[in-house]
Amino acid sequence: MAREFQRGHKARISDLTAGTDLYVGVQISGPGLTFDISCFGLDADERLSDDRYFIFYNQPKSPEESIQLLGAQAGDTESFRVTLERIPPQIQKLSFTATLDGTGQMSQIGPGYLRIVAGGEEVARYPFDGSEFSTERAVMLGDFYLKDVWRFAAVGQGFDGGLDALLKNFGGEVAEEETPEPAQPAAGAGTGAVPGFAPPAAPAPTPEPPAFGVPAAPPAHPAPQPAAAQGFAPPSAPTPPPAPAPAPYGQPVQQPPHPQEPDRTAPPPPGYGRPQIPHPAPAPQSPPPPPPGYGGQAPYGTPRSASEPPQTVPQGAPQPAGVGAALQKFRETPTGQRWTQQNDKLVRVDLGLGDQPVLARQGSMVLYQGKVDFSYKGAGFAGRIVGNATGQELQLMRCTGNGQVFFADSSTMLHPVELQGDAVCVSAENVLAFDESLQCEVRRIEGHGIPGGALFTMQFQGTGTIVLKTHGTPVVLPVTPTTFADCNAVVAWSAAAQVIVSSQVRMRRNSYPGDTGESVNLQFRGAPGNFIVVQPYEI
């Protein structure tokens, strides 16, 4: 039986299936709506650093064929084949996206899904519908991401700006289209430009591609896909030699070594959003500017190169101005994860239907969107007694509902830490928020004479995320037999480490002049792999 995901849920792919040759199917539809479904292969910085791993209808596979576009089959609007063991190491994430081609918004779509099939059996499904979206025109449906092992995340996050905003999120540069200088078209070439981001005009019927691992019966011998199904316009003149493969967007189109006669030149294939440019007359005085779409200079989605300066608009075009341009760098960061760090001092959590509630420090909410309820989370009579006695009391609120909540606290730096069944010890003063699924308890530190009541700490254990707050940028150090730290500067440490109180001088000497103020410290001991987190500040 397929495991059903909700937005924000994640799982190891090995927990879903032992197979690595996977089928990914997407079903999405809406009245009068047309969609472009693509897969972005991203690097460790979640950037499209190699445009050969942008898989769409005009570039149907990656160089080593680890990602292949299969087309519509078995009831899916679009489908992909993903072979995990063949994905090169520089690709750390696969993001499956859907973009509206034309007018409309994602709130108009009907029930749809993203599903994973392995060995002919559906193992995971993320259902969605228009109620999860509003004015978005491009959405990230699901991710395969590498974090020690390959994992799957149901995302369901989008952008109002459509494909332009989606490409910017993946590190691309969006350029304004330039109007090419008028030139006499070559004989037999088309004269009208194809609108940007439009599917190929009048595609021929496409036979169903092979449906590997899908419940539907695959054909014995897959028929070759006609040229029109790949975005190539059929020539109106006598059949020319095969057109070269479309160049990766952001690179100049390669011209053939020997230009053919004007009357035998076929129109270039309209790429994914690349306008069709008429051929100039022979021997022009100056070559026309390259087209701004895919295959031209500075197209949509071109990552910045280290060898050339960044360029967001064509040279000579007016620079963007106004309030929107000035505030562009402060826009929200949608990554599709449950917890998202917006900047050093602001963090966002996405609450979905059925998700675990979040416990946060009272008064730490600075903004929320959607239907979110806030309620008081009491510790009970025994909890208050323990908290007052140990100094590890947390005044918490419970956040439930369906929406996004932004947290901050006195401009301190925030650090989301994801626990995968392990444990960490944190002082209550340094806790901002955490998933309610985590278990927390007060833990005693061995020793005596710690100033400020810091004889106890809180231990968090389980699967979930805890958000730590620090005054300034912390430092993480490995635990060695001679690691000592000021008990008022320590933020957290691994629960497996042994902690004892170390007193270097007698306490009665503190009353005399010349005291260093470093009389009592915490000594950490433990096996390799243990750590401590210290902030540049003493509470």
PDB file of C-alpha atoms in Angstrom, residues 219-479:
ATOM      1  CA  PRO A 219       4.432  -1.505 -25.440  1.00  0.00           C
ATOM      2  CA  ALA A 220       6.800  -4.182 -26.698  1.00  0.00           C
ATOM      3  CA  HIS A 221       8.913  -1.772 -28.734  1.00  0.00           C
ATOM      4  CA  PRO A 222       8.585   1.950 -27.857  1.00  0.00           C
ATOM      5  CA  ALA A 223       8.010   3.939 -30.998  1.00  0.00           C
ATOM      6  CA  PRO A 224      10.427   6.828 -31.582  1.00  0.00           C
ATOM      7  CA  GLN A 225       9.032  10.171 -30.551  1.00  0.00           C
ATOM      8  CA  PRO A 226       8.343  12.476 -33.511  1.00  0.00           C
ATOM      9  CA  ALA A 227      10.262  15.700 -33.802  1.00  0.00           C
ATOM     10  CA  ALA A 228       7.216  17.848 -33.121  1.00  0.00           C
ATOM     11  CA  ALA A 229       6.810  16.295 -29.674  1.00  0.00           C
ATOM     12  CA  GLN A 230      10.247  17.575 -28.712  1.00  0.00           C
ATOM     13  CA  GLY A 231       9.524  21.194 -29.562  1.00  0.00           C
ATOM     14  CA  PHE A 232      10.819  21.195 -33.138  1.00  0.00           C
ATOM     15  CA  ALA A 233       8.761  22.933 -35.838  1.00  0.00           C
ATOM     16  CA  PRO A 234       8.330  20.828 -38.999  1.00  0.00           C
ATOM     17  CA  PRO A 235      10.071  22.471 -41.968  1.00  0.00           C
ATOM     18  CA  SER A 236       7.982  23.749 -44.869  1.00  0.00           C
ATOM     19  CA  ALA A 237      10.882  23.497 -47.342  1.00  0.00           C
ATOM     20  CA  PRO A 238      12.554  20.272 -48.559  1.00  0.00           C
ATOM     21  CA  THR A 239      13.830  18.185 -45.685  1.00  0.00           C
ATOM     22  CA  PRO A 240      17.093  19.702 -44.403  1.00  0.00           C
ATOM     23  CA  PRO A 241      19.788  17.866 -42.458  1.00  0.00           C
ATOM     24  CA  PRO A 242      18.859  17.212 -38.798  1.00  0.00           C
ATOM     25  CA  ALA A 243      18.956  20.352 -36.701  1.00  0.00           C
ATOM     26  CA  PRO A 244      21.582  20.384 -33.946  1.00  0.00           C
ATOM     27  CA  ALA A 245      20.478  19.654 -30.396  1.00  0.00           C
ATOM     28  CA  PRO A 246      19.381  22.767 -28.518  1.00  0.00           C
ATOM     29  CA  ALA A 247      22.289  24.382 -26.737  1.00  0.00           C
ATOM     30  CA  PRO A 248      22.033  24.616 -22.918  1.00  0.00           C
ATOM     31  CA  TYR A 249      20.339  27.812 -21.975  1.00  0.00           C
ATOM     32  CA  GLY A 250      22.802  30.547 -21.112  1.00  0.00           C
ATOM     33  CA  GLN A 251      25.230  29.459 -23.912  1.00  0.00           C
ATOM     34  CA  PRO A 252      25.435  30.875 -27.466  1.00  0.00           C
ATOM     35  CA  VAL A 253      23.812  28.797 -30.155  1.00  0.00           C
ATOM     36  CA  GLN A 254      26.450  26.845 -32.071  1.00  0.00           C
ATOM     37  CA  GLN A 255      26.346  27.527 -35.804  1.00  0.00           C
ATOM     38  CA  PRO A 256      27.089  24.739 -38.297  1.00  0.00           C
ATOM     39  CA  PRO A 257      30.614  24.814 -39.717  1.00  0.00           C
ATOM     40  CA  HIS A 258      29.401  25.242 -43.309  1.00  0.00           C
ATOM     41  CA  PRO A 259      26.308  27.446 -43.722  1.00  0.00           C
ATOM     42  CA  GLN A 260      23.852  26.045 -46.187  1.00  0.00           C
ATOM     43  CA  GLU A 261      22.139  27.841 -49.033  1.00  0.00           C
ATOM     44  CA  PRO A 262      19.491  30.314 -47.856  1.00  0.00           C
ATOM     45  CA  ASP A 263      16.746  28.496 -49.717  1.00  0.00           C
ATOM     46  CA  ARG A 264      17.594  25.208 -47.909  1.00  0.00           C
ATOM     47  CA  THR A 265      17.825  26.545 -44.338  1.00  0.00           C
ATOM     48  CA  ALA A 266      15.121  25.325 -41.953  1.00  0.00           C
ATOM     49  CA  PRO A 267      13.909  27.532 -39.097  1.00  0.00           C
ATOM     50  CA  PRO A 268      15.737  26.925 -35.796  1.00  0.00           C
ATOM     51  CA  PRO A 269      13.841  24.871 -33.199  1.00  0.00           C
ATOM     52  CA  PRO A 270      11.925  27.040 -30.722  1.00  0.00           C
ATOM     53  CA  GLY A 271      13.459  26.172 -27.369  1.00  0.00           C
ATOM     54  CA  TYR A 272      11.746  26.298 -23.994  1.00  0.00           C
ATOM     55  CA  GLY A 273      10.764  29.925 -24.152  1.00  0.00           C
ATOM     56  CA  ARG A 274      13.289  30.813 -26.933  1.00  0.00           C
ATOM     57  CA  PRO A 275      11.822  33.143 -29.577  1.00  0.00           C
ATOM     58  CA  GLN A 276      12.283  32.057 -33.176  1.00  0.00           C
ATOM     59  CA  ILE A 277      14.599  34.569 -34.822  1.00  0.00           C
ATOM     60  CA  PRO A 278      14.609  35.051 -38.603  1.00  0.00           C
ATOM     61  CA  HIS A 279      17.940  34.330 -40.294  1.00  0.00           C
ATOM     62  CA  PRO A 280      19.837  37.449 -41.398  1.00  0.00           C
ATOM     63  CA  ALA A 281      20.791  38.040 -44.986  1.00  0.00           C
ATOM     64  CA  PRO A 282      24.216  36.728 -46.049  1.00  0.00           C
ATOM     65  CA  ALA A 283      27.290  38.709 -44.994  1.00  0.00           C
ATOM     66  CA  PRO A 284      25.605  41.253 -42.680  1.00  0.00           C
ATOM     67  CA  GLN A 285      27.615  44.264 -41.585  1.00  0.00           C
ATOM     68  CA  SER A 286      27.099  43.466 -37.917  1.00  0.00           C
ATOM     69  CA  PRO A 287      25.538  40.295 -36.463  1.00  0.00           C
ATOM     70  CA  PRO A 288      22.190  40.765 -34.715  1.00  0.00           C
ATOM     71  CA  PRO A 289      22.105  40.375 -30.940  1.00  0.00           C
ATOM     72  CA  PRO A 290      21.541  36.806 -29.732  1.00  0.00           C
ATOM     73  CA  PRO A 291      18.016  35.899 -28.652  1.00  0.00           C
ATOM     74  CA  PRO A 292      17.269  36.361 -24.951  1.00  0.00           C
ATOM     75  CA  GLY A 293      15.612  32.975 -24.418  1.00  0.00           C
ATOM     76  CA  TYR A 294      17.186  29.598 -23.764  1.00  0.00           C
ATOM     77  CA  GLY A 295      20.258  29.233 -25.968  1.00  0.00           C
ATOM     78  CA  GLY A 296      20.895  32.993 -26.111  1.00  0.00           C
ATOM     79  CA  GLN A 297      22.950  35.287 -23.909  1.00  0.00           C
ATOM     80  CA  ALA A 298      21.747  35.841 -20.325  1.00  0.00           C
ATOM     81  CA  PRO A 299      18.578  33.691 -20.670  1.00  0.00           C
ATOM     82  CA  TYR A 300      16.134  32.724 -17.996  1.00  0.00           C
ATOM     83  CA  GLY A 301      17.786  30.565 -15.392  1.00  0.00           C
ATOM     84  CA  THR A 302      21.428  31.203 -16.346  1.00  0.00           C
ATOM     85  CA  PRO A 303      23.621  30.723 -13.230  1.00  0.00           C
ATOM     86  CA  ARG A 304      26.257  33.362 -12.691  1.00  0.00           C
ATOM     87  CA  SER A 305      29.652  32.325 -13.979  1.00  0.00           C
ATOM     88  CA  ALA A 306      32.798  33.061 -12.053  1.00  0.00           C
ATOM     89  CA  SER A 307      34.491  34.246 -15.242  1.00  0.00           C
ATOM     90  CA  GLU A 308      31.908  36.855 -16.255  1.00  0.00           C
ATOM     91  CA  PRO A 309      30.240  39.603 -14.229  1.00  0.00           C
ATOM     92  CA  PRO A 310      26.580  39.178 -13.184  1.00  0.00           C
ATOM     93  CA  GLN A 311      24.096  40.724 -15.570  1.00  0.00           C
ATOM     94  CA  THR A 312      20.394  40.853 -14.835  1.00  0.00           C
ATOM     95  CA  VAL A 313      19.198  43.006 -17.724  1.00  0.00           C
ATOM     96  CA  PRO A 314      20.545  43.574 -21.253  1.00  0.00           C
ATOM     97  CA  GLN A 315      23.140  46.271 -21.680  1.00  0.00           C
ATOM     98  CA  GLY A 316      21.606  49.614 -22.414  1.00  0.00           C
ATOM     99  CA  ALA A 317      18.243  48.704 -20.900  1.00  0.00           C
ATOM    100  CA  PRO A 318      16.951  50.819 -17.988  1.00  0.00           C
ATOM    101  CA  GLN A 319      17.829  49.449 -14.583  1.00  0.00           C
ATOM    102  CA  PRO A 320      14.895  48.400 -12.357  1.00  0.00           C
ATOM    103  CA  ALA A 321      13.876  50.959  -9.787  1.00  0.00           C
ATOM    104  CA  GLY A 322      11.202  51.534  -7.219  1.00  0.00           C
ATOM    105  CA  VAL A 323      10.262  50.039  -3.885  1.00  0.00           C
ATOM    106  CA  GLY A 324       9.965  46.492  -5.238  1.00  0.00           C
ATOM    107  CA  ALA A 325      13.519  46.495  -6.584  1.00  0.00           C
ATOM    108  CA  ALA A 326      14.913  48.026  -3.399  1.00  0.00           C
ATOM    109  CA  LEU A 327      13.281  45.367  -1.207  1.00  0.00           C
ATOM    110  CA  GLN A 328      13.942  42.420  -3.506  1.00  0.00           C
ATOM    111  CA  LYS A 329      16.841  41.102  -1.408  1.00  0.00           C
ATOM    112  CA  PHE A 330      14.604  40.897   1.673  1.00  0.00           C
ATOM    113  CA  ARG A 331      11.918  38.700   0.101  1.00  0.00           C
ATOM    114  CA  GLU A 332      10.726  35.528   1.789  1.00  0.00           C
ATOM    115  CA  THR A 333      12.792  32.397   1.198  1.00  0.00           C
ATOM    116  CA  PRO A 334      10.483  29.495   0.220  1.00  0.00           C
ATOM    117  CA  THR A 335      12.435  26.212   0.346  1.00  0.00           C
ATOM    118  CA  GLY A 336       9.573  23.781   0.811  1.00  0.00           C
ATOM    119  CA  GLN A 337      10.888  22.405   4.111  1.00  0.00           C
ATOM    120  CA  ARG A 338       8.907  22.403   7.351  1.00  0.00           C
ATOM    121  CA  TRP A 339      11.437  24.733   8.999  1.00  0.00           C
ATOM    122  CA  THR A 340      13.026  27.486   6.915  1.00  0.00           C
ATOM    123  CA  GLN A 341      15.580  30.018   8.110  1.00  0.00           C
ATOM    124  CA  GLN A 342      14.665  33.352   6.496  1.00  0.00           C
ATOM    125  CA  ASN A 343      17.758  35.141   7.791  1.00  0.00           C
ATOM    126  CA  ASP A 344      20.084  34.967  10.791  1.00  0.00           C
ATOM    127  CA  LYS A 345      17.386  36.238  13.156  1.00  0.00           C
ATOM    128  CA  LEU A 346      14.104  34.998  11.685  1.00  0.00           C
ATOM    129  CA  VAL A 347      12.806  31.465  11.153  1.00  0.00           C
ATOM    130  CA  ARG A 348       9.576  30.157   9.609  1.00  0.00           C
ATOM    131  CA  VAL A 349       7.657  26.938  10.242  1.00  0.00           C
ATOM    132  CA  ASP A 350       5.021  25.537   7.862  1.00  0.00           C
ATOM    133  CA  LEU A 351       2.074  24.005   9.671  1.00  0.00           C
ATOM    134  CA  GLY A 352       0.044  21.589   7.549  1.00  0.00           C
ATOM    135  CA  LEU A 353      -3.101  19.626   8.222  1.00  0.00           C
ATOM    136  CA  GLY A 354      -2.199  16.640  10.361  1.00  0.00           C
ATOM    137  CA  ASP A 355       1.274  17.939  11.181  1.00  0.00           C
ATOM    138  CA  GLN A 356       2.652  17.872  14.703  1.00  0.00           C
ATOM    139  CA  PRO A 357       2.059  21.141  16.611  1.00  0.00           C
ATOM    140  CA  VAL A 358       4.956  23.444  17.396  1.00  0.00           C
ATOM    141  CA  LEU A 359       5.835  24.684  20.870  1.00  0.00           C
ATOM    142  CA  ALA A 360       7.419  28.118  20.985  1.00  0.00           C
ATOM    143  CA  ARG A 361       8.469  30.652  23.576  1.00  0.00           C
ATOM    144  CA  GLN A 362       5.553  32.882  24.478  1.00  0.00           C
ATOM    145  CA  GLY A 363       5.593  36.150  22.537  1.00  0.00           C
ATOM    146  CA  SER A 364       8.101  34.930  19.925  1.00  0.00           C
ATOM    147  CA  MET A 365       5.619  35.047  17.004  1.00  0.00           C
ATOM    148  CA  VAL A 366       6.244  38.073  14.768  1.00  0.00           C
ATOM    149  CA  LEU A 367       4.067  37.131  11.756  1.00  0.00           C
ATOM    150  CA  TYR A 368       1.786  34.348  10.593  1.00  0.00           C
ATOM    151  CA  GLN A 369      -0.231  33.508   7.490  1.00  0.00           C
ATOM    152  CA  GLY A 370      -3.174  31.148   7.121  1.00  0.00           C
ATOM    153  CA  LYS A 371      -5.376  29.657   9.806  1.00  0.00           C
ATOM    154  CA  VAL A 372      -3.160  29.247  12.851  1.00  0.00           C
ATOM    155  CA  ASP A 373      -4.298  28.885  16.464  1.00  0.00           C
ATOM    156  CA  PHE A 374      -2.155  29.854  19.462  1.00  0.00           C
ATOM    157  CA  SER A 375      -2.898  28.371  22.884  1.00  0.00           C
ATOM    158  CA  TYR A 376      -1.217  28.402  26.262  1.00  0.00           C
ATOM    159  CA  LYS A 377       0.992  25.380  26.997  1.00  0.00           C
ATOM    160  CA  GLY A 378       1.211  24.853  30.713  1.00  0.00           C
ATOM    161  CA  ALA A 379       3.846  22.710  32.388  1.00  0.00           C
ATOM    162  CA  GLY A 380       1.510  21.524  35.143  1.00  0.00           C
ATOM    163  CA  PHE A 381       1.987  21.910  38.873  1.00  0.00           C
ATOM    164  CA  ALA A 382       4.908  19.475  39.033  1.00  0.00           C
ATOM    165  CA  GLY A 383       6.518  21.060  35.985  1.00  0.00           C
ATOM    166  CA  ARG A 384       6.366  24.520  37.508  1.00  0.00           C
ATOM    167  CA  ILE A 385       7.938  23.248  40.730  1.00  0.00           C
ATOM    168  CA  VAL A 386      10.774  21.573  38.814  1.00  0.00           C
ATOM    169  CA  GLY A 387      11.250  24.596  36.560  1.00  0.00           C
ATOM    170  CA  ASN A 388      11.457  27.040  39.453  1.00  0.00           C
ATOM    171  CA  ALA A 389      13.819  24.784  41.378  1.00  0.00           C
ATOM    172  CA  THR A 390      16.195  24.110  38.487  1.00  0.00           C
ATOM    173  CA  GLY A 391      16.024  27.377  36.533  1.00  0.00           C
ATOM    174  CA  GLN A 392      14.971  25.408  33.431  1.00  0.00           C
ATOM    175  CA  GLU A 393      11.399  26.653  33.121  1.00  0.00           C
ATOM    176  CA  LEU A 394       9.981  27.413  29.665  1.00  0.00           C
ATOM    177  CA  GLN A 395       6.945  29.637  29.155  1.00  0.00           C
ATOM    178  CA  LEU A 396       5.516  28.067  26.007  1.00  0.00           C
ATOM    179  CA  MET A 397       2.613  28.405  23.580  1.00  0.00           C
ATOM    180  CA  ARG A 398       1.252  25.730  21.207  1.00  0.00           C
ATOM    181  CA  CYS A 399       0.887  26.603  17.495  1.00  0.00           C
ATOM    182  CA  THR A 400      -1.569  24.505  15.463  1.00  0.00           C
ATOM    183  CA  GLY A 401      -3.498  24.871  12.214  1.00  0.00           C
ATOM    184  CA  ASN A 402      -2.612  25.248   8.564  1.00  0.00           C
ATOM    185  CA  GLY A 403      -0.298  28.125   7.687  1.00  0.00           C
ATOM    186  CA  GLN A 404       3.132  29.640   8.206  1.00  0.00           C
ATOM    187  CA  VAL A 405       4.436  31.169  11.453  1.00  0.00           C
ATOM    188  CA  PHE A 406       7.535  33.374  11.723  1.00  0.00           C
ATOM    189  CA  PHE A 407       9.503  33.408  15.001  1.00  0.00           C
ATOM    190  CA  ALA A 408      12.139  35.773  16.407  1.00  0.00           C
ATOM    191  CA  ASP A 409      13.319  36.868  19.842  1.00  0.00           C
ATOM    192  CA  SER A 410      15.086  40.110  20.706  1.00  0.00           C
ATOM    193  CA  SER A 411      17.143  40.040  17.493  1.00  0.00           C
ATOM    194  CA  THR A 412      19.113  36.996  18.681  1.00  0.00           C
ATOM    195  CA  MET A 413      20.619  34.655  16.091  1.00  0.00           C
ATOM    196  CA  LEU A 414      18.527  31.547  15.390  1.00  0.00           C
ATOM    197  CA  HIS A 415      19.738  28.061  14.428  1.00  0.00           C
ATOM    198  CA  PRO A 416      17.284  25.254  13.466  1.00  0.00           C
ATOM    199  CA  VAL A 417      18.751  21.863  14.450  1.00  0.00           C
ATOM    200  CA  GLU A 418      17.152  18.690  13.096  1.00  0.00           C
ATOM    201  CA  LEU A 419      17.255  15.612  15.318  1.00  0.00           C
ATOM    202  CA  GLN A 420      17.024  12.137  13.777  1.00  0.00           C
ATOM    203  CA  GLY A 421      16.473  10.047  16.871  1.00  0.00           C
ATOM    204  CA  ASP A 422      19.505  11.488  18.668  1.00  0.00           C
ATOM    205  CA  ALA A 423      19.607  13.744  21.716  1.00  0.00           C
ATOM    206  CA  VAL A 424      21.037  17.144  22.599  1.00  0.00           C
ATOM    207  CA  CYS A 425      21.298  19.077  25.847  1.00  0.00           C
ATOM    208  CA  VAL A 426      20.331  22.760  25.748  1.00  0.00           C
ATOM    209  CA  SER A 427      19.931  25.418  28.377  1.00  0.00           C
ATOM    210  CA  ALA A 428      16.304  26.605  28.575  1.00  0.00           C
ATOM    211  CA  GLU A 429      17.519  30.150  28.039  1.00  0.00           C
ATOM    212  CA  ASN A 430      18.689  29.187  24.536  1.00  0.00           C
ATOM    213  CA  VAL A 431      15.492  27.451  23.323  1.00  0.00           C
ATOM    214  CA  LEU A 432      13.127  29.368  21.034  1.00  0.00           C
ATOM    215  CA  ALA A 433      10.831  26.717  19.523  1.00  0.00           C
ATOM    216  CA  PHE A 434      10.653  22.978  18.826  1.00  0.00           C
ATOM    217  CA  ASP A 435       8.379  20.288  17.399  1.00  0.00           C
ATOM    218  CA  GLU A 436       6.020  18.869  19.992  1.00  0.00           C
ATOM    219  CA  SER A 437       7.045  15.387  18.862  1.00  0.00           C
ATOM    220  CA  LEU A 438      10.394  15.846  20.652  1.00  0.00           C
ATOM    221  CA  GLN A 439      10.702  14.566  24.195  1.00  0.00           C
ATOM    222  CA  CYS A 440      12.183  17.027  26.681  1.00  0.00           C
ATOM    223  CA  GLU A 441      13.158  16.613  30.301  1.00  0.00           C
ATOM    224  CA  VAL A 442      15.283  18.388  32.881  1.00  0.00           C
ATOM    225  CA  ARG A 443      18.662  16.751  33.354  1.00  0.00           C
ATOM    226  CA  ARG A 444      21.001  17.242  36.309  1.00  0.00           C
ATOM    227  CA  ILE A 445      24.673  18.098  35.802  1.00  0.00           C
ATOM    228  CA  GLU A 446      27.021  16.305  38.145  1.00  0.00           C
ATOM    229  CA  GLY A 447      28.882  18.614  40.496  1.00  0.00           C
ATOM    230  CA  HIS A 448      28.342  21.387  42.979  1.00  0.00           C
ATOM    231  CA  GLY A 449      28.775  25.108  43.276  1.00  0.00           C
ATOM    232  CA  ILE A 450      27.700  26.287  39.810  1.00  0.00           C
ATOM    233  CA  PRO A 451      26.825  30.004  39.996  1.00  0.00           C
ATOM    234  CA  GLY A 452      23.535  31.315  38.651  1.00  0.00           C
ATOM    235  CA  GLY A 453      21.649  28.075  39.327  1.00  0.00           C
ATOM    236  CA  ALA A 454      23.005  26.410  36.172  1.00  0.00           C
ATOM    237  CA  LEU A 455      23.145  23.012  37.844  1.00  0.00           C
ATOM    238  CA  PHE A 456      20.565  21.608  35.425  1.00  0.00           C
ATOM    239  CA  THR A 457      19.905  21.602  31.702  1.00  0.00           C
ATOM    240  CA  MET A 458      17.173  20.386  29.332  1.00  0.00           C
ATOM    241  CA  GLN A 459      17.583  17.299  27.161  1.00  0.00           C
ATOM    242  CA  PHE A 460      15.679  17.022  23.852  1.00  0.00           C
ATOM    243  CA  GLN A 461      15.422  13.655  22.116  1.00  0.00           C
ATOM    244  CA  GLY A 462      13.500  12.128  19.198  1.00  0.00           C
ATOM    245  CA  THR A 463      12.737  13.066  15.599  1.00  0.00           C
ATOM    246  CA  GLY A 464      12.027  16.711  14.890  1.00  0.00           C
ATOM    247  CA  THR A 465      13.553  20.170  14.893  1.00  0.00           C
ATOM    248  CA  ILE A 466      14.592  22.450  17.728  1.00  0.00           C
ATOM    249  CA  VAL A 467      15.460  26.125  17.149  1.00  0.00           C
ATOM    250  CA  LEU A 468      18.338  27.418  19.260  1.00  0.00           C
ATOM    251  CA  LYS A 469      19.025  31.102  19.847  1.00  0.00           C
ATOM    252  CA  THR A 470      22.411  32.632  20.558  1.00  0.00           C
ATOM    253  CA  HIS A 471      23.869  36.053  21.205  1.00  0.00           C
ATOM    254  CA  GLY A 472      26.266  36.344  18.281  1.00  0.00           C
ATOM    255  CA  THR A 473      27.695  33.656  16.025  1.00  0.00           C
ATOM    256  CA  PRO A 474      28.418  30.478  18.007  1.00  0.00           C
ATOM    257  CA  VAL A 475      31.341  28.097  17.637  1.00  0.00           C
ATOM    258  CA  VAL A 476      31.070  24.294  17.637  1.00  0.00           C
ATOM    259  CA  LEU A 477      34.022  22.416  19.116  1.00  0.00           C
ATOM    260  CA  PRO A 478      34.751  18.687  19.425  1.00  0.00           C
ATOM    261  CA  VAL A 479      34.876  17.282  22.931  1.00  0.00           C
TER     262      VAL A 479
END
